[in-house]
Amino acid sequence: MAVLSYLHQLLNVDQCQAYIHTLRWQDRPLQCPRCQSYHVGPWGTYHYQPGLQRYRCKAKGCKRTFNDLTGTLLDGSKRSLPHWILATFLLCLSCSSRRIARELGVHGRTSYRWCWWLRNTAVSYETDRQLEGTVEADELYHIAGHKGQARQGGPKLLGRRPRCRRKQCEPGRGHYDKDRPAIIAWVSRQGAVVIQATKDFTVKTVQKAADLAVQAGSRLYTDSASSYRAVKGYMHEFVNHTKKEYARGDGHENRAECLFSLLKPYLRVFRGLSKCNLPGYVGFFQFLRNVRQQNACEQAELILRAALDPVIASRARRGEFVRCLDHFDLLQTAIN
Ligand SMILES: [Zn+2]
């Protein structure tokens, strides 16, 4: 029997409270989250969460109490702040929700819910990202089925036999209906990336994806796939892989292919994906790539800072930041 089973038992609760207080109010003065009044004062503490300071709004007609977590993603949680901080940290180290449940000592469903809330919060940094300059693009087809989609639990009503030893890859292009949706990566030579999960890889989809991800007039390097060749609005060059041409002068897409060599092991951790969760996973990986210069602790702080914003928190709980576009027809991340 180990003396200490969980790392969060070493964290100081008061220090965590002070940290969360600083994160929430660092760029704005302490104010009432309901009527936005600055006329507030301390008002005791709570029994169920030691260390959590309670405040009372002194404005006329409000007089309600609140704390540092009111309206945020962490509001109403029965678990302590050390649990949340450690969960966010582990998520940035690309742990699965089952792994986090084990390391934290919480139920698997709790950590699954937290993980998706936190991933959706992280994606809020990525919604308006558009690349410029020289951009490389490449596509990948990833197997994604109906994992966890059974409504009543037990055997899944899929309308087909279970695959047992996973889906075998057929040659040719994948498609959403064939359980192999496409993932398109746009990699700027300046370092930023945009990754999109799409239903198919037609000219129309690629054009829409390019319009969203890359600024018009940028230089685009791709392979010789016909969908890329039809894309308009960019200075476009391509290398012909069928003729064993992988680079022509400055024109190559090795960064995009390298990105997939990082994305594949990241996704493998989850041991199979559902296709409606694919945009969420891909979006979070995009966030991790775009803040890769920072360590996991700083990345976790970015996520927590967004989670403590009531507007972002309520949208993240509903999964609104994950790209859900009609032409992609990918289902939104469904939580609860
Ligand atoms: Zn008030």
GROMACS .gro file of C-alpha atoms and ligand atoms in nm:
model
  337
    1MET     CA    1   0.000   0.000   0.000
    2ALA     CA    2   0.144   0.330  -0.104
    3VAL     CA    3   0.161   0.611   0.149
    4LEU     CA    4   0.030   0.856  -0.109
    5SER     CA    5  -0.198   0.742  -0.393
    6TYR     CA    6  -0.277   1.067  -0.566
    7LEU     CA    7  -0.059   1.360  -0.661
    8HIS     CA    8  -0.326   1.620  -0.590
    9GLN     CA    9  -0.309   1.536  -0.219
   10LEU     CA   10   0.025   1.716  -0.217
   11LEU     CA   11  -0.125   2.036  -0.355
   12ASN     CA   12  -0.208   2.308  -0.107
   13VAL     CA   13  -0.581   2.395  -0.122
   14ASP     CA   14  -0.533   2.757  -0.012
   15GLN     CA   15  -0.264   2.810  -0.273
   16CYS     CA   16  -0.494   2.667  -0.541
   17GLN     CA   17  -0.773   2.902  -0.431
   18ALA     CA   18  -0.538   3.201  -0.447
   19TYR     CA   19  -0.420   3.090  -0.792
   20ILE     CA   20  -0.775   3.058  -0.927
   21HIS     CA   21  -0.866   3.395  -0.772
   22THR     CA   22  -0.569   3.560  -0.946
   23LEU     CA   23  -0.649   3.392  -1.279
   24ARG     CA   24  -1.012   3.501  -1.276
   25TRP     CA   25  -0.970   3.861  -1.165
   26GLN     CA   26  -0.625   3.953  -1.295
   27ASP     CA   27  -0.742   4.168  -1.585
   28ARG     CA   28  -1.060   4.308  -1.422
   29PRO     CA   29  -1.158   4.426  -1.073
   30LEU     CA   30  -1.366   4.205  -0.846
   31GLN     CA   31  -1.728   4.251  -0.948
   32CYS     CA   32  -2.068   4.088  -0.905
   33PRO     CA   33  -2.119   3.833  -1.187
   34ARG     CA   34  -2.495   3.901  -1.193
   35CYS     CA   35  -2.531   4.281  -1.192
   36GLN     CA   36  -2.166   4.374  -1.269
   37SER     CA   37  -2.154   4.602  -0.963
   38TYR     CA   38  -1.814   4.674  -0.805
   39HIS     CA   39  -1.976   4.735  -0.467
   40VAL     CA   40  -1.898   4.395  -0.314
   41GLY     CA   41  -1.754   4.267   0.014
   42PRO     CA   42  -1.650   3.938   0.177
   43TRP     CA   43  -1.932   3.724   0.320
   44GLY     CA   44  -1.800   3.421   0.505
   45THR     CA   45  -1.702   3.084   0.358
   46TYR     CA   46  -1.861   2.754   0.256
   47HIS     CA   47  -1.885   2.428   0.448
   48TYR     CA   48  -1.847   2.202   0.145
   49GLN     CA   49  -1.542   2.374  -0.005
   50PRO     CA   50  -1.290   2.481   0.255
   51GLY     CA   51  -1.091   2.786   0.158
   52LEU     CA   52  -1.344   2.918  -0.094
   53GLN     CA   53  -1.414   3.284  -0.014
   54ARG     CA   54  -1.776   3.397  -0.042
   55TYR     CA   55  -1.864   3.754  -0.143
   56ARG     CA   56  -2.186   3.953  -0.124
   57CYS     CA   57  -2.302   4.214  -0.369
   58LYS     CA   58  -2.409   4.533  -0.191
   59ALA     CA   59  -2.588   4.686  -0.490
   60LYS     CA   60  -2.954   4.778  -0.445
   61GLY     CA   61  -3.190   4.509  -0.571
   62CYS     CA   62  -2.915   4.242  -0.601
   63LYS     CA   63  -2.776   4.158  -0.255
   64ARG     CA   64  -2.679   3.811  -0.377
   65THR     CA   65  -2.369   3.617  -0.284
   66PHE     CA   66  -2.108   3.469  -0.515
   67ASN     CA   67  -1.754   3.328  -0.515
   68ASP     CA   68  -1.454   3.300  -0.744
   69LEU     CA   69  -1.615   3.009  -0.932
   70THR     CA   70  -1.966   3.148  -0.993
   71GLY     CA   71  -2.058   3.111  -1.357
   72THR     CA   72  -1.731   2.942  -1.455
   73LEU     CA   73  -1.668   2.591  -1.583
   74LEU     CA   74  -1.572   2.482  -1.230
   75ASP     CA   75  -1.891   2.615  -1.072
   76GLY     CA   76  -2.088   2.363  -0.867
   77SER     CA   77  -1.824   2.092  -0.885
   78LYS     CA   78  -1.807   1.870  -0.578
   79ARG     CA   79  -1.441   1.800  -0.646
   80SER     CA   80  -1.170   2.029  -0.514
   81LEU     CA   81  -0.962   2.274  -0.715
   82PRO     CA   82  -0.649   2.052  -0.695
   83HIS     CA   83  -0.851   1.786  -0.884
   84TRP     CA   84  -0.937   2.033  -1.160
   85ILE     CA   85  -0.590   2.181  -1.189
   86LEU     CA   86  -0.426   1.840  -1.210
   87ALA     CA   87  -0.686   1.716  -1.462
   88THR     CA   88  -0.612   2.011  -1.690
   89PHE     CA   89  -0.239   1.951  -1.656
   90LEU     CA   90  -0.274   1.582  -1.744
   91LEU     CA   91  -0.497   1.669  -2.041
   92CYS     CA   92  -0.215   1.885  -2.180
   93LEU     CA   93   0.015   1.582  -2.152
   94SER     CA   94  -0.233   1.410  -2.390
   95CYS     CA   95  -0.372   1.165  -2.135
   96SER     CA   96  -0.699   0.989  -2.208
   97SER     CA   97  -1.001   1.045  -1.984
   98ARG     CA   98  -0.965   0.693  -1.840
   99ARG     CA   99  -0.607   0.762  -1.745
  100ILE     CA  100  -0.707   1.089  -1.581
  101ALA     CA  101  -0.985   0.913  -1.389
  102ARG     CA  102  -0.731   0.667  -1.252
  103GLU     CA  103  -0.471   0.928  -1.160
  104LEU     CA  104  -0.730   1.149  -0.990
  105GLY     CA  105  -0.942   0.882  -0.823
  106VAL     CA  106  -1.266   1.013  -0.977
  107HIS     CA  107  -1.529   0.822  -1.172
  108GLY     CA  108  -1.465   0.763  -1.542
  109ARG     CA  109  -1.779   0.953  -1.641
  110THR     CA  110  -1.668   1.253  -1.435
  111SER     CA  111  -1.332   1.269  -1.604
  112TYR     CA  112  -1.488   1.211  -1.948
  113ARG     CA  113  -1.719   1.511  -1.893
  114TRP     CA  114  -1.436   1.726  -1.759
  115CYS     CA  115  -1.207   1.633  -2.046
  116TRP     CA  116  -1.459   1.740  -2.307
  117TRP     CA  117  -1.543   2.061  -2.126
  118LEU     CA  118  -1.173   2.147  -2.098
  119ARG     CA  119  -1.098   2.049  -2.458
  120ASN     CA  120  -1.387   2.265  -2.580
  121THR     CA  121  -1.256   2.551  -2.369
  122ALA     CA  122  -0.911   2.515  -2.524
  123VAL     CA  123  -1.061   2.517  -2.874
  124SER     CA  124  -1.202   2.866  -2.799
  125TYR     CA  125  -0.849   2.999  -2.863
  126GLU     CA  126  -0.850   2.846  -3.210
  127THR     CA  127  -1.185   2.948  -3.359
  128ASP     CA  128  -1.063   3.248  -3.559
  129ARG     CA  129  -0.719   3.123  -3.655
  130GLN     CA  130  -0.627   3.190  -4.016
  131LEU     CA  131  -0.288   3.127  -4.172
  132GLU     CA  132  -0.098   3.351  -4.411
  133GLY     CA  133   0.232   3.355  -4.595
  134THR     CA  134   0.352   3.016  -4.717
  135VAL     CA  135   0.118   2.732  -4.622
  136GLU     CA  136   0.149   2.358  -4.681
  137ALA     CA  137  -0.151   2.127  -4.693
  138ASP     CA  138  -0.202   1.753  -4.676
  139GLU     CA  139  -0.485   1.514  -4.600
  140LEU     CA  140  -0.526   1.196  -4.398
  141TYR     CA  141  -0.809   0.948  -4.366
  142HIS     CA  142  -0.856   0.828  -4.010
  143ILE     CA  143  -1.071   0.542  -3.894
  144ALA     CA  144  -1.352   0.670  -3.670
  145GLY     CA  145  -1.663   0.469  -3.599
  146HIS     CA  146  -1.940   0.463  -3.342
  147LYS     CA  147  -1.744   0.419  -3.020
  148GLY     CA  148  -1.961   0.484  -2.716
  149GLN     CA  149  -2.269   0.560  -2.924
  150ALA     CA  150  -2.494   0.284  -2.786
  151ARG     CA  151  -2.793   0.455  -2.630
  152GLN     CA  152  -2.881   0.203  -2.360
  153GLY     CA  153  -2.536   0.058  -2.303
  154GLY     CA  154  -2.463  -0.306  -2.372
  155PRO     CA  155  -2.449  -0.435  -2.730
  156LYS     CA  156  -2.459  -0.157  -2.984
  157LEU     CA  157  -2.743  -0.140  -3.232
  158LEU     CA  158  -2.530  -0.056  -3.533
  159GLY     CA  159  -2.725  -0.235  -3.801
  160ARG     CA  160  -2.417  -0.444  -3.879
  161ARG     CA  161  -2.195  -0.702  -3.720
  162PRO     CA  162  -1.930  -0.573  -3.479
  163ARG     CA  163  -1.589  -0.532  -3.637
  164CYS     CA  164  -1.408  -0.732  -3.367
  165ARG     CA  165  -1.045  -0.680  -3.461
  166ARG     CA  166  -1.100  -0.322  -3.585
  167LYS     CA  167  -1.186  -0.196  -3.930
  168GLN     CA  168  -0.949  -0.304  -4.203
  169CYS     CA  169  -0.845  -0.023  -4.437
  170GLU     CA  170  -0.976  -0.044  -4.789
  171PRO     CA  171  -0.768   0.109  -5.065
  172GLY     CA  172  -0.872   0.448  -5.198
  173ARG     CA  173  -1.021   0.755  -5.042
  174GLY     CA  174  -1.211   0.742  -4.716
  175HIS     CA  175  -1.547   0.896  -4.647
  176TYR     CA  176  -1.756   0.975  -4.341
  177ASP     CA  177  -2.012   0.709  -4.437
  178LYS     CA  178  -1.734   0.451  -4.477
  179ASP     CA  179  -1.615   0.531  -4.120
  180ARG     CA  180  -1.298   0.693  -4.256
  181PRO     CA  181  -1.348   1.072  -4.249
  182ALA     CA  182  -1.080   1.299  -4.388
  183ILE     CA  183  -0.854   1.525  -4.183
  184ILE     CA  184  -0.699   1.820  -4.367
  185ALA     CA  185  -0.396   1.994  -4.216
  186TRP     CA  186  -0.277   2.342  -4.310
  187VAL     CA  187   0.071   2.419  -4.183
  188SER     CA  188   0.221   2.765  -4.207
  189ARG     CA  189   0.597   2.791  -4.256
  190GLN     CA  190   0.582   3.047  -3.972
  191GLY     CA  191   0.471   2.767  -3.738
  192ALA     CA  192   0.096   2.793  -3.683
  193VAL     CA  193  -0.132   2.507  -3.789
  194VAL     CA  194  -0.501   2.458  -3.866
  195ILE     CA  195  -0.644   2.106  -3.872
  196GLN     CA  196  -0.997   2.033  -3.992
  197ALA     CA  197  -1.199   1.714  -3.974
  198THR     CA  198  -1.416   1.689  -4.281
  199LYS     CA  199  -1.670   1.447  -4.412
  200ASP     CA  200  -1.510   1.391  -4.749
  201PHE     CA  201  -1.233   1.525  -4.973
  202THR     CA  202  -1.421   1.675  -5.266
  203VAL     CA  203  -1.329   1.997  -5.447
  204LYS     CA  204  -1.614   2.181  -5.275
  205THR     CA  205  -1.509   2.074  -4.925
  206VAL     CA  206  -1.143   2.156  -4.983
  207GLN     CA  207  -1.228   2.501  -5.123
  208LYS     CA  208  -1.443   2.580  -4.818
  209ALA     CA  209  -1.178   2.445  -4.581
  210ALA     CA  210  -0.908   2.653  -4.753
  211ASP     CA  211  -1.118   2.971  -4.737
  212LEU     CA  212  -1.157   2.923  -4.361
  213ALA     CA  213  -0.801   2.822  -4.282
  214VAL     CA  214  -0.582   3.023  -4.518
  215GLN     CA  215  -0.591   3.391  -4.608
  216ALA     CA  216  -0.661   3.459  -4.977
  217GLY     CA  217  -0.350   3.535  -5.182
  218SER     CA  218  -0.120   3.316  -4.973
  219ARG     CA  219   0.126   3.073  -5.128
  220LEU     CA  220   0.003   2.715  -5.111
  221TYR     CA  221   0.215   2.399  -5.146
  222THR     CA  222   0.031   2.067  -5.176
  223ASP     CA  223   0.056   1.727  -5.340
  224SER     CA  224  -0.100   1.662  -5.678
  225ALA     CA  225  -0.448   1.556  -5.559
  226SER     CA  226  -0.711   1.689  -5.798
  227SER     CA  227  -0.910   1.854  -5.514
  228TYR     CA  228  -0.614   2.081  -5.433
  229ARG     CA  229  -0.553   2.165  -5.798
  230ALA     CA  230  -0.906   2.300  -5.830
  231VAL     CA  231  -0.871   2.535  -5.531
  232LYS     CA  232  -0.893   2.902  -5.633
  233GLY     CA  233  -0.767   3.222  -5.472
  234TYR     CA  234  -0.408   3.119  -5.389
  235MET     CA  235  -0.065   3.107  -5.553
  236HIS     CA  236  -0.055   2.732  -5.583
  237GLU     CA  237   0.231   2.492  -5.647
  238PHE     CA  238   0.228   2.116  -5.608
  239VAL     CA  239   0.469   1.822  -5.606
  240ASN     CA  240   0.381   1.501  -5.785
  241HIS     CA  241   0.423   1.207  -5.549
  242THR     CA  242   0.326   0.951  -5.814
  243LYS     CA  243   0.634   1.059  -6.009
  244LYS     CA  244   0.842   1.024  -5.691
  245GLU     CA  245   0.880   1.399  -5.667
  246TYR     CA  246   0.876   1.510  -5.304
  247ALA     CA  247   1.037   1.853  -5.325
  248ARG     CA  248   1.092   2.103  -5.603
  249GLY     CA  249   1.310   2.385  -5.480
  250ASP     CA  250   1.120   2.550  -5.199
  251GLY     CA  251   0.797   2.367  -5.277
  252HIS     CA  252   0.726   2.065  -5.058
  253GLU     CA  253   0.468   1.957  -4.801
  254ASN     CA  254   0.695   1.778  -4.558
  255ARG     CA  255   0.580   1.985  -4.261
  256ALA     CA  256   0.220   1.881  -4.318
  257GLU     CA  257   0.319   1.515  -4.341
  258CYS     CA  258   0.531   1.552  -4.030
  259LEU     CA  259   0.229   1.692  -3.847
  260PHE     CA  260   0.035   1.374  -3.925
  261SER     CA  261   0.317   1.165  -3.783
  262LEU     CA  262   0.247   1.350  -3.455
  263LEU     CA  263  -0.133   1.344  -3.484
  264LYS     CA  264  -0.153   0.967  -3.536
  265PRO     CA  265   0.018   0.865  -3.209
  266TYR     CA  266  -0.183   1.136  -3.029
  267LEU     CA  267  -0.510   0.980  -3.147
  268ARG     CA  268  -0.390   0.624  -3.082
  269VAL     CA  269  -0.393   0.692  -2.707
  270PHE     CA  270  -0.774   0.691  -2.713
  271ARG     CA  271  -0.796   0.335  -2.856
  272GLY     CA  272  -1.051   0.408  -3.125
  273LEU     CA  273  -1.264   0.718  -3.179
  274SER     CA  274  -1.621   0.803  -3.248
  275LYS     CA  275  -1.669   1.010  -3.561
  276CYS     CA  276  -1.873   1.269  -3.377
  277ASN     CA  277  -1.583   1.323  -3.135
  278LEU     CA  278  -1.321   1.351  -3.408
  279PRO     CA  279  -1.351   1.732  -3.459
  280GLY     CA  280  -1.306   1.784  -3.084
  281TYR     CA  281  -0.990   1.573  -3.063
  282VAL     CA  282  -0.846   1.731  -3.377
  283GLY     CA  283  -0.930   2.082  -3.253
  284PHE     CA  284  -0.759   2.020  -2.921
  285PHE     CA  285  -0.452   1.881  -3.097
  286GLN     CA  286  -0.444   2.201  -3.303
  287PHE     CA  287  -0.443   2.402  -2.979
  288LEU     CA  288  -0.159   2.190  -2.837
  289ARG     CA  289   0.046   2.237  -3.156
  290ASN     CA  290  -0.008   2.612  -3.162
  291VAL     CA  291   0.110   2.655  -2.802
  292ARG     CA  292   0.386   2.395  -2.827
  293GLN     CA  293   0.655   2.646  -2.721
  294GLN     CA  294   0.505   2.649  -2.370
  295ASN     CA  295   0.525   2.370  -2.115
  296ALA     CA  296   0.219   2.173  -2.003
  297CYS     CA  297   0.174   2.385  -1.692
  298GLU     CA  298   0.154   2.707  -1.895
  299GLN     CA  299  -0.081   2.540  -2.144
  300ALA     CA  300  -0.305   2.428  -1.858
  301GLU     CA  301  -0.306   2.785  -1.727
  302LEU     CA  302  -0.428   2.910  -2.066
  303ILE     CA  303  -0.715   2.660  -2.057
  304LEU     CA  304  -0.804   2.743  -1.695
  305ARG     CA  305  -0.802   3.115  -1.769
  306ALA     CA  306  -1.057   3.062  -2.046
  307ALA     CA  307  -1.257   2.823  -1.826
  308LEU     CA  308  -1.290   3.097  -1.563
  309ASP     CA  309  -1.459   3.330  -1.813
  310PRO     CA  310  -1.836   3.278  -1.770
  311VAL     CA  311  -1.915   3.348  -2.138
  312ILE     CA  312  -1.658   3.099  -2.269
  313ALA     CA  313  -1.750   2.846  -1.998
  314SER     CA  314  -2.118   2.830  -2.085
  315ARG     CA  315  -2.042   2.795  -2.456
  316ALA     CA  316  -1.774   2.533  -2.389
  317ARG     CA  317  -2.018   2.320  -2.188
  318ARG     CA  318  -2.245   2.312  -2.491
  319GLY     CA  319  -1.949   2.233  -2.719
  320GLU     CA  320  -2.003   2.538  -2.938
  321PHE     CA  321  -1.641   2.610  -3.020
  322VAL     CA  322  -1.575   2.287  -3.201
  323ARG     CA  323  -1.607   2.352  -3.570
  324CYS     CA  324  -1.945   2.230  -3.675
  325LEU     CA  325  -2.007   2.345  -4.029
  326ASP     CA  326  -2.298   2.250  -4.244
  327HIS     CA  327  -2.089   2.156  -4.545
  328PHE     CA  328  -1.869   1.935  -4.331
  329ASP     CA  329  -2.176   1.776  -4.180
  330LEU     CA  330  -1.974   1.647  -3.891
  331LEU     CA  331  -2.176   1.601  -3.577
  332GLN     CA  332  -2.108   1.829  -3.287
  333THR     CA  333  -1.939   1.694  -2.979
  334ALA     CA  334  -2.222   1.564  -2.766
  335ILE     CA  335  -2.166   1.592  -2.393
  336ASN     CA  336  -2.395   1.440  -2.128
  337ZN      ZN  337  -2.500   4.213  -0.781
   0.00000   0.00000   0.00000
